[in-house]
mmCIF file of C-alpha atoms and ligand atoms in Angstrom:
data_model
loop_
_atom_site.group_PDB
_atom_site.id
_atom_site.type_symbol
_atom_site.label_atom_id
_atom_site.label_comp_id
_atom_site.label_asym_id
_atom_site.label_seq_id
_atom_site.Cartn_x
_atom_site.Cartn_y
_atom_site.Cartn_z
ATOM 1 C CA MET T 146 -64.459 -38.111 41.828
ATOM 2 C CA LYS T 147 -63.676 -38.579 38.732
ATOM 3 C CA CYS T 148 -64.335 -35.262 37.025
ATOM 4 C CA LYS T 149 -63.588 -36.178 33.175
ATOM 5 C CA ASP T 150 -66.771 -38.321 31.254
ATOM 6 C CA ASN T 151 -69.878 -37.270 33.008
ATOM 7 C CA THR T 152 -73.059 -36.504 32.159
ATOM 8 C CA ILE T 153 -74.041 -33.846 34.610
ATOM 9 C CA LEU T 154 -77.520 -31.630 34.760
ATOM 10 C CA ILE T 155 -76.698 -27.946 36.522
ATOM 11 C CA THR T 156 -79.358 -26.192 37.340
ATOM 12 C CA GLY T 157 -78.946 -22.386 36.708
ATOM 13 C CA GLY T 158 -75.772 -22.951 34.163
ATOM 14 C CA SER T 159 -76.431 -19.842 32.135
ATOM 15 C CA ALA T 160 -74.781 -17.452 34.500
ATOM 16 C CA GLY T 161 -72.439 -16.822 37.014
ATOM 17 C CA ILE T 162 -70.716 -19.739 39.157
ATOM 18 C CA GLY T 163 -73.604 -22.226 36.981
ATOM 19 C CA LEU T 164 -72.118 -20.892 33.982
ATOM 20 C CA ALA T 165 -68.573 -20.884 34.828
ATOM 21 C CA LEU T 166 -69.160 -25.075 36.188
ATOM 22 C CA ALA T 167 -70.796 -26.052 32.587
ATOM 23 C CA LYS T 168 -67.860 -24.312 30.794
ATOM 24 C CA ALA T 169 -64.822 -26.423 33.424
ATOM 25 C CA PHE T 170 -67.268 -29.190 32.856
ATOM 26 C CA VAL T 171 -66.920 -29.235 28.772
ATOM 27 C CA GLU T 172 -63.916 -28.275 29.370
ATOM 28 C CA ALA T 173 -62.561 -31.504 30.729
ATOM 29 C CA GLN T 174 -65.128 -33.943 28.024
ATOM 30 C CA ASN T 175 -68.072 -34.363 30.239
ATOM 31 C CA GLN T 176 -71.565 -34.124 29.226
ATOM 32 C CA VAL T 177 -73.052 -31.041 30.109
ATOM 33 C CA ILE T 178 -76.708 -30.314 30.700
ATOM 34 C CA ILE T 179 -77.890 -26.724 31.871
ATOM 35 C CA CYS T 180 -81.561 -24.923 33.103
ATOM 36 C CA GLY T 181 -83.056 -22.162 33.771
ATOM 37 C CA ARG T 182 -85.842 -20.099 33.447
ATOM 38 C CA ASN T 183 -84.849 -16.941 30.509
ATOM 39 C CA GLU T 184 -84.621 -19.064 26.805
ATOM 40 C CA GLU T 185 -82.330 -15.934 26.067
ATOM 41 C CA LYS T 186 -79.923 -17.153 28.741
ATOM 42 C CA LEU T 187 -79.755 -20.376 27.893
ATOM 43 C CA ALA T 188 -79.394 -19.394 24.292
ATOM 44 C CA ALA T 189 -76.193 -17.547 24.971
ATOM 45 C CA ALA T 190 -74.669 -20.199 27.143
ATOM 46 C CA GLN T 191 -75.519 -22.422 24.451
ATOM 47 C CA ALA T 192 -73.660 -20.620 21.825
ATOM 48 C CA ASP T 193 -70.886 -19.785 23.692
ATOM 49 C CA LEU T 194 -70.924 -23.745 24.118
ATOM 50 C CA PRO T 195 -72.297 -25.808 21.672
ATOM 51 C CA ASP T 196 -72.062 -28.946 23.295
ATOM 52 C CA ILE T 197 -74.295 -28.425 26.520
ATOM 53 C CA ALA T 198 -77.879 -29.071 26.263
ATOM 54 C CA THR T 199 -80.361 -26.724 28.183
ATOM 55 C CA LYS T 200 -83.716 -26.939 29.278
ATOM 56 C CA ARG T 201 -85.941 -24.301 30.378
ATOM 57 C CA CYS T 202 -87.315 -24.746 33.853
ATOM 58 C CA ASP T 203 -88.549 -23.182 36.547
ATOM 59 C CA LEU T 204 -87.883 -24.422 39.783
ATOM 60 C CA ALA T 205 -90.113 -23.024 41.749
ATOM 61 C CA GLN T 206 -92.719 -24.714 40.259
ATOM 62 C CA LYS T 207 -93.809 -28.233 41.055
ATOM 63 C CA SER T 208 -94.443 -29.342 37.958
ATOM 64 C CA GLU T 209 -91.464 -28.122 36.422
ATOM 65 C CA ARG T 210 -89.167 -29.763 38.397
ATOM 66 C CA SER T 211 -91.042 -32.894 37.599
ATOM 67 C CA GLU T 212 -90.747 -32.568 33.933
ATOM 68 C CA LEU T 213 -87.200 -31.403 34.187
ATOM 69 C CA VAL T 214 -86.651 -35.056 36.131
ATOM 70 C CA THR T 215 -88.142 -36.794 33.436
ATOM 71 C CA TRP T 216 -86.910 -35.268 30.741
ATOM 72 C CA VAL T 217 -82.826 -35.296 31.215
ATOM 73 C CA LEU T 218 -83.645 -38.862 32.234
ATOM 74 C CA ALA T 219 -85.788 -39.818 28.874
ATOM 75 C CA HIS T 220 -82.929 -37.863 27.052
ATOM 76 C CA TYR T 221 -79.873 -38.636 29.301
ATOM 77 C CA PRO T 222 -80.253 -41.646 31.117
ATOM 78 C CA ALA T 223 -76.048 -41.917 31.425
ATOM 79 C CA ILE T 224 -76.707 -38.977 34.051
ATOM 80 C CA ASN T 225 -75.107 -39.922 37.112
ATOM 81 C CA VAL T 226 -74.085 -36.050 38.551
ATOM 82 C CA ILE T 227 -76.657 -33.686 39.500
ATOM 83 C CA ILE T 228 -75.230 -30.246 40.711
ATOM 84 C CA ASN T 229 -78.059 -27.760 42.725
ATOM 85 C CA ASN T 230 -76.141 -24.551 41.743
ATOM 86 C CA ALA T 231 -79.247 -22.528 41.102
ATOM 87 C CA GLY T 232 -80.422 -20.280 43.679
ATOM 88 C CA ILE T 233 -82.077 -16.509 44.621
ATOM 89 C CA PHE T 234 -80.456 -14.243 47.468
ATOM 90 C CA GLU T 235 -83.818 -12.155 48.953
ATOM 91 C CA GLU T 236 -83.872 -9.849 51.708
ATOM 92 C CA THR T 237 -86.554 -9.405 54.499
ATOM 93 C CA ASP T 238 -87.154 -6.390 57.129
ATOM 94 C CA LEU T 239 -87.788 -8.472 59.869
ATOM 95 C CA LEU T 240 -89.232 -5.103 61.321
ATOM 96 C CA SER T 241 -91.965 -4.737 58.442
ATOM 97 C CA ASP T 242 -95.433 -4.003 59.094
ATOM 98 C CA SER T 243 -96.140 -6.791 56.608
ATOM 99 C CA PHE T 244 -94.130 -9.743 54.380
ATOM 100 C CA ASP T 245 -94.461 -10.838 50.636
ATOM 101 C CA PHE T 246 -95.077 -14.270 51.680
ATOM 102 C CA ASP T 247 -94.912 -15.796 48.164
ATOM 103 C CA LEU T 248 -91.649 -14.321 48.376
ATOM 104 C CA ILE T 249 -90.474 -16.227 51.413
ATOM 105 C CA ASP T 250 -91.726 -19.385 49.825
ATOM 106 C CA GLN T 251 -90.227 -18.969 46.492
ATOM 107 C CA GLN T 252 -87.127 -18.351 48.826
ATOM 108 C CA LEU T 253 -87.043 -21.418 50.773
ATOM 109 C CA THR T 254 -88.455 -23.401 47.081
ATOM 110 C CA VAL T 255 -85.590 -22.696 44.997
ATOM 111 C CA ASP T 256 -82.855 -22.562 47.141
ATOM 112 C CA LEU T 257 -84.085 -25.770 49.575
ATOM 113 C CA ASN T 258 -86.906 -27.758 48.300
ATOM 114 C CA ALA T 259 -86.327 -27.869 45.150
ATOM 115 C CA PRO T 260 -82.544 -29.169 45.046
ATOM 116 C CA ILE T 261 -84.116 -32.040 48.083
ATOM 117 C CA GLU T 262 -86.647 -32.876 45.196
ATOM 118 C CA LEU T 263 -84.121 -33.440 42.506
ATOM 119 C CA ALA T 264 -81.718 -35.406 44.292
ATOM 120 C CA LEU T 265 -85.068 -37.460 45.757
ATOM 121 C CA ARG T 266 -86.088 -37.931 42.163
ATOM 122 C CA PHE T 267 -82.482 -38.989 40.655
ATOM 123 C CA LEU T 268 -81.603 -41.065 43.365
ATOM 124 C CA PRO T 269 -83.101 -43.944 43.204
ATOM 125 C CA HIS T 270 -80.986 -43.922 38.996
ATOM 126 C CA LEU T 271 -77.319 -42.243 40.676
ATOM 127 C CA ARG T 272 -77.837 -45.783 43.085
ATOM 128 C CA GLN T 273 -77.558 -47.906 39.605
ATOM 129 C CA GLN T 274 -74.508 -45.571 37.945
ATOM 130 C CA THR T 275 -71.285 -47.049 38.679
ATOM 131 C CA GLN T 276 -70.083 -43.785 40.114
ATOM 132 C CA ALA T 277 -72.688 -40.865 41.081
ATOM 133 C CA ALA T 278 -72.523 -38.015 43.287
ATOM 134 C CA ILE T 279 -74.837 -35.060 43.661
ATOM 135 C CA ILE T 280 -72.837 -31.156 44.498
ATOM 136 C CA ASN T 281 -75.002 -29.232 46.322
ATOM 137 C CA ILE T 282 -73.713 -25.537 45.967
ATOM 138 C CA SER T 283 -74.533 -23.672 49.808
ATOM 139 C CA SER T 284 -72.636 -20.933 51.115
ATOM 140 C CA ALA T 285 -69.868 -19.495 53.397
ATOM 141 C CA LEU T 286 -72.664 -18.015 55.115
ATOM 142 C CA VAL T 287 -73.668 -21.717 56.473
ATOM 143 C CA TYR T 288 -71.522 -20.698 58.960
ATOM 144 C CA SER T 289 -72.363 -16.933 60.108
ATOM 145 C CA PRO T 290 -75.271 -16.343 58.993
ATOM 146 C CA ASP T 291 -76.301 -12.691 57.310
ATOM 147 C CA ALA T 292 -79.240 -11.547 58.855
ATOM 148 C CA GLY T 293 -80.424 -8.761 55.761
ATOM 149 C CA THR T 294 -81.368 -11.893 53.838
ATOM 150 C CA PRO T 295 -82.533 -14.857 56.953
ATOM 151 C CA PHE T 296 -84.098 -17.431 54.851
ATOM 152 C CA TYR T 297 -81.799 -17.709 52.184
ATOM 153 C CA GLY T 298 -79.856 -18.575 55.234
ATOM 154 C CA VAL T 299 -82.105 -21.115 56.742
ATOM 155 C CA ALA T 300 -82.380 -22.495 53.105
ATOM 156 C CA LYS T 301 -78.243 -22.682 52.854
ATOM 157 C CA ALA T 302 -78.438 -24.176 56.799
ATOM 158 C CA GLY T 303 -80.962 -26.646 55.368
ATOM 159 C CA ILE T 304 -78.751 -27.709 52.422
ATOM 160 C CA HIS T 305 -75.870 -27.719 55.374
ATOM 161 C CA ALA T 306 -77.918 -30.169 56.853
ATOM 162 C CA PHE T 307 -79.258 -32.016 54.188
ATOM 163 C CA SER T 308 -76.130 -32.927 52.686
ATOM 164 C CA GLN T 309 -74.371 -34.257 55.889
ATOM 165 C CA THR T 310 -77.272 -36.579 56.910
ATOM 166 C CA ALA T 311 -77.968 -37.995 53.146
ATOM 167 C CA ARG T 312 -74.014 -38.681 52.894
ATOM 168 C CA TYR T 313 -74.411 -40.465 55.963
ATOM 169 C CA GLN T 314 -77.089 -43.131 54.514
ATOM 170 C CA LEU T 315 -75.473 -43.010 51.229
ATOM 171 C CA LYS T 316 -71.816 -43.801 52.546
ATOM 172 C CA ASP T 317 -72.027 -47.780 51.482
ATOM 173 C CA THR T 318 -73.268 -46.790 48.395
ATOM 174 C CA HIS T 319 -72.309 -45.076 44.746
ATOM 175 C CA VAL T 320 -73.260 -41.968 45.075
ATOM 176 C CA LYS T 321 -71.176 -39.615 46.724
ATOM 177 C CA ILE T 322 -73.323 -36.437 48.037
ATOM 178 C CA VAL T 323 -70.246 -33.156 47.969
ATOM 179 C CA GLU T 324 -71.560 -29.553 49.488
ATOM 180 C CA VAL T 325 -70.068 -26.175 48.216
ATOM 181 C CA LEU T 326 -69.568 -23.476 50.253
ATOM 182 C CA PRO T 327 -68.469 -20.241 48.092
ATOM 183 C CA PRO T 328 -67.771 -17.132 49.934
ATOM 184 C CA ARG T 329 -68.751 -13.616 47.714
ATOM 185 C CA VAL T 330 -68.448 -14.091 43.902
ATOM 186 C CA ASP T 331 -68.690 -11.853 41.445
ATOM 187 C CA THR T 332 -71.709 -12.617 39.236
ATOM 188 C CA PRO T 333 -74.986 -11.454 38.504
ATOM 189 C CA GLY T 334 -76.665 -12.871 41.789
ATOM 190 C CA LEU T 335 -74.367 -11.016 44.000
ATOM 191 C CA ASN T 336 -74.244 -8.015 41.572
ATOM 192 C CA ASN T 337 -78.336 -7.896 42.115
ATOM 193 C CA ALA T 338 -77.578 -7.575 46.052
ATOM 194 C CA LEU T 339 -74.439 -5.688 47.095
ATOM 195 C CA ASP T 340 -71.933 -3.593 45.320
ATOM 196 C CA ALA T 341 -69.388 -6.149 45.094
ATOM 197 C CA ASP T 342 -67.137 -2.862 44.384
ATOM 198 C CA GLN T 343 -67.769 -2.514 47.503
ATOM 199 C CA ILE T 344 -66.851 -5.979 49.079
ATOM 200 C CA GLY T 345 -63.261 -5.670 47.132
ATOM 201 C CA ASP T 346 -62.660 -9.687 47.664
ATOM 202 C CA ALA T 347 -65.504 -11.384 45.889
ATOM 203 C CA MET T 348 -63.897 -13.947 43.567
ATOM 204 C CA THR T 349 -64.716 -14.836 39.978
ATOM 205 C CA PRO T 350 -66.673 -17.430 38.960
ATOM 206 C CA GLU T 351 -63.650 -19.176 37.432
ATOM 207 C CA GLU T 352 -61.770 -18.495 40.227
ATOM 208 C CA THR T 353 -64.303 -20.238 42.154
ATOM 209 C CA VAL T 354 -65.129 -23.079 39.810
ATOM 210 C CA GLU T 355 -61.457 -23.940 39.912
ATOM 211 C CA GLU T 356 -61.199 -24.612 43.386
ATOM 212 C CA ILE T 357 -64.057 -26.952 43.340
ATOM 213 C CA MET T 358 -63.060 -28.823 39.965
ATOM 214 C CA LYS T 359 -60.067 -29.595 42.349
ATOM 215 C CA GLY T 360 -61.913 -30.508 45.555
ATOM 216 C CA LEU T 361 -63.680 -32.985 43.393
ATOM 217 C CA SER T 362 -60.176 -34.326 42.157
ATOM 218 C CA GLU T 363 -58.996 -34.476 46.120
ATOM 219 C CA GLY T 364 -62.918 -36.315 46.498
ATOM 220 C CA LYS T 365 -63.666 -33.464 48.661
ATOM 221 C CA ASP T 366 -67.017 -33.942 50.395
ATOM 222 C CA GLU T 367 -67.183 -29.946 51.872
ATOM 223 C CA ILE T 368 -65.254 -27.719 49.448
ATOM 224 C CA ARG T 369 -64.724 -24.517 51.303
ATOM 225 C CA ILE T 370 -63.871 -22.308 49.028
ATOM 226 C CA GLY T 371 -60.941 -19.162 49.486
ATOM 227 C CA GLN T 372 -62.823 -16.793 52.675
ATOM 228 C CA ALA T 373 -64.890 -19.266 53.508
ATOM 229 C CA LYS T 374 -61.992 -22.151 54.352
ATOM 230 C CA TRP T 375 -61.169 -18.624 57.218
ATOM 231 C CA LEU T 376 -65.065 -18.055 58.442
ATOM 232 C CA TYR T 377 -65.186 -21.959 59.349
ATOM 233 C CA ILE T 378 -62.110 -21.667 61.485
ATOM 234 C CA ALA T 379 -63.429 -18.310 62.907
ATOM 235 C CA SER T 380 -67.246 -18.777 63.582
ATOM 236 C CA ARG T 381 -65.829 -22.206 65.790
ATOM 237 C CA ILE T 382 -63.362 -19.849 67.893
ATOM 238 C CA ALA T 383 -65.798 -16.771 68.253
ATOM 239 C CA PRO T 384 -68.870 -17.113 66.755
ATOM 240 C CA ALA T 385 -70.884 -13.882 67.981
ATOM 241 C CA PHE T 386 -68.324 -11.668 66.973
ATOM 242 C CA VAL T 387 -67.608 -13.247 64.090
ATOM 243 C CA ASN T 388 -70.954 -12.580 62.834
ATOM 244 C CA LYS T 389 -71.312 -9.246 64.039
ATOM 245 C CA LYS T 390 -68.469 -8.736 61.817
ATOM 246 C CA VAL T 391 -69.533 -10.768 58.403
ATOM 247 C CA ASN T 392 -72.588 -8.652 58.896
ATOM 248 C CA GLU T 393 -70.765 -5.332 59.530
ATOM 249 C CA GLN T 394 -69.212 -6.172 56.317
ATOM 250 C CA ILE T 395 -72.652 -6.554 54.630
ATOM 251 C CA ASN T 396 -74.568 -4.217 55.116
ATOM 252 C CA LYS T 397 -71.754 -1.244 54.652
ATOM 253 C CA ALA T 398 -71.738 -2.866 50.915
ATOM 254 C CA ARG T 399 -75.226 -2.857 51.327
ATOM 255 C CA ASN T 400 -75.960 0.607 51.864
ATOM 256 C CA ALA T 401 -72.844 1.580 49.451
ATOM 257 C CA GLN T 402 -76.015 0.333 46.791
HETATM 258 N N1 NAP A 50 -72.272 -15.503 44.385
HETATM 259 C C1 NAP A 50 -72.148 -15.495 45.605
HETATM 260 O O1 NAP A 50 -71.616 -14.551 46.219
HETATM 261 C C2 NAP A 50 -72.579 -16.812 46.100
HETATM 262 C C3 NAP A 50 -71.740 -16.857 47.204
HETATM 263 C C4 NAP A 50 -72.074 -18.285 48.272
HETATM 264 C C5 NAP A 50 -73.240 -19.166 47.683
HETATM 265 N N2 NAP A 50 -73.264 -18.885 46.053
HETATM 266 C C6 NAP A 50 -74.762 -19.377 45.702
HETATM 267 O O2 NAP A 50 -73.830 -20.359 44.437
HETATM 268 C C7 NAP A 50 -75.467 -20.203 43.427
HETATM 269 C C8 NAP A 50 -74.739 -19.605 42.286
HETATM 270 O O3 NAP A 50 -75.053 -18.131 42.796
HETATM 271 P P1 NAP A 50 -75.181 -17.082 41.199
HETATM 272 O O4 NAP A 50 -74.388 -15.830 42.219
HETATM 273 O O5 NAP A 50 -73.997 -17.972 40.121
HETATM 274 O O6 NAP A 50 -76.485 -16.912 40.693
HETATM 275 P P2 NAP A 50 -76.794 -16.252 39.622
HETATM 276 O O7 NAP A 50 -75.123 -15.378 39.034
HETATM 277 O O8 NAP A 50 -77.897 -14.925 40.242
HETATM 278 O O9 NAP A 50 -77.419 -17.096 38.334
HETATM 279 C C9 NAP A 50 -78.240 -17.798 38.690
HETATM 280 C C10 NAP A 50 -78.996 -18.885 38.141
HETATM 281 O O10 NAP A 50 -79.648 -19.590 38.443
HETATM 282 C C11 NAP A 50 -80.743 -19.756 37.560
HETATM 283 N N3 NAP A 50 -82.225 -19.344 38.479
HETATM 284 C C12 NAP A 50 -82.726 -18.382 39.498
HETATM 285 N N4 NAP A 50 -84.193 -18.800 39.527
HETATM 286 C C13 NAP A 50 -84.078 -20.243 38.546
HETATM 287 C C14 NAP A 50 -85.380 -20.831 38.680
HETATM 288 N N5 NAP A 50 -86.436 -20.588 39.721
HETATM 289 N N6 NAP A 50 -85.680 -21.929 38.636
HETATM 290 C C15 NAP A 50 -84.107 -22.018 37.242
HETATM 291 N N7 NAP A 50 -83.594 -21.641 37.305
HETATM 292 C C16 NAP A 50 -83.134 -20.176 37.897
HETATM 293 C C17 NAP A 50 -80.539 -18.168 36.663
HETATM 294 O O11 NAP A 50 -80.869 -18.629 35.283
HETATM 295 P P3 NAP A 50 -82.382 -17.826 35.657
HETATM 296 O O12 NAP A 50 -82.616 -16.144 35.722
HETATM 297 O O13 NAP A 50 -82.480 -17.862 34.035
HETATM 298 O O14 NAP A 50 -83.600 -18.501 35.637
HETATM 299 C C18 NAP A 50 -79.496 -18.359 36.718
HETATM 300 O O15 NAP A 50 -78.636 -19.372 36.146
HETATM 301 C C19 NAP A 50 -76.327 -20.308 43.897
HETATM 302 O O16 NAP A 50 -76.571 -21.337 44.488
HETATM 303 C C20 NAP A 50 -76.040 -19.509 44.728
HETATM 304 O O17 NAP A 50 -77.081 -19.022 46.618
HETATM 305 C C21 NAP A 50 -73.323 -18.119 45.407
#
């Protein structure tokens, strides 16, 4: 994919990996639009990157998702790249006597339904562009899920399957489907969930984005970052052993909080 002269929407571009992506794409001479729920975070990103556009949007809300698409198409008709990056990471204890179904619904909406809906809503427009891409940020946990966050795992596995099926169906169009599978990255999102110091091997958002930009310029369909490369191979050789090790490591970090 060309990494210059695009018009790019990055969902959740006000923090973590999304903000680092926004910086990298602005530096590489692209028009960048970011969205998120918190106006202050959007304003802080814009103070740092005056050339970006921002739009407040809660992707958990159907009306706001549809308003975002209408707004982007009206104000940035050259839009040719959608980066489905916004995500949340919620624990669910399956041994509990009751469940927060609103939270489960929110997890599945933000991490699975919203990226699919945005992809489908923008697709007819993207198919008219000479070059276009939908970039879905899933997770290395696609290969070996964290038992503490079952519905995050469900959502990311769904994004993996959607990326594969969309890539196949769109193979004869100008729309490229890319999936990015990051390992643990030291972001506000990860720090809310786990003690990153206890993990020790979390990458920085900047290192992560450097690998994403390299993978995009090399035309990769699936960009496995850092330890995701190892997990991809190891989970195929010894899936049960690897899943046990992954969960032991995550639980150690979770319990250290
Ligand atoms: N960090 C990791 O270790 C890691 C590893 C593998 C994959 N990933 C994936 O990488 C992506 C980015 O993760 P991150 O760690 O950078 O996240 P983060 O630090 O928590 O940032 C999340 C971004 O998404 C926005 N967001 C969250 N909920 C939203 C909603 N309902 N509507 C609109 N925007 C929303 C946040 O802004 P507001 O709060 O203002 O809405 C923020 O800009 C996610 O898809 C995550 O699953 C992360």
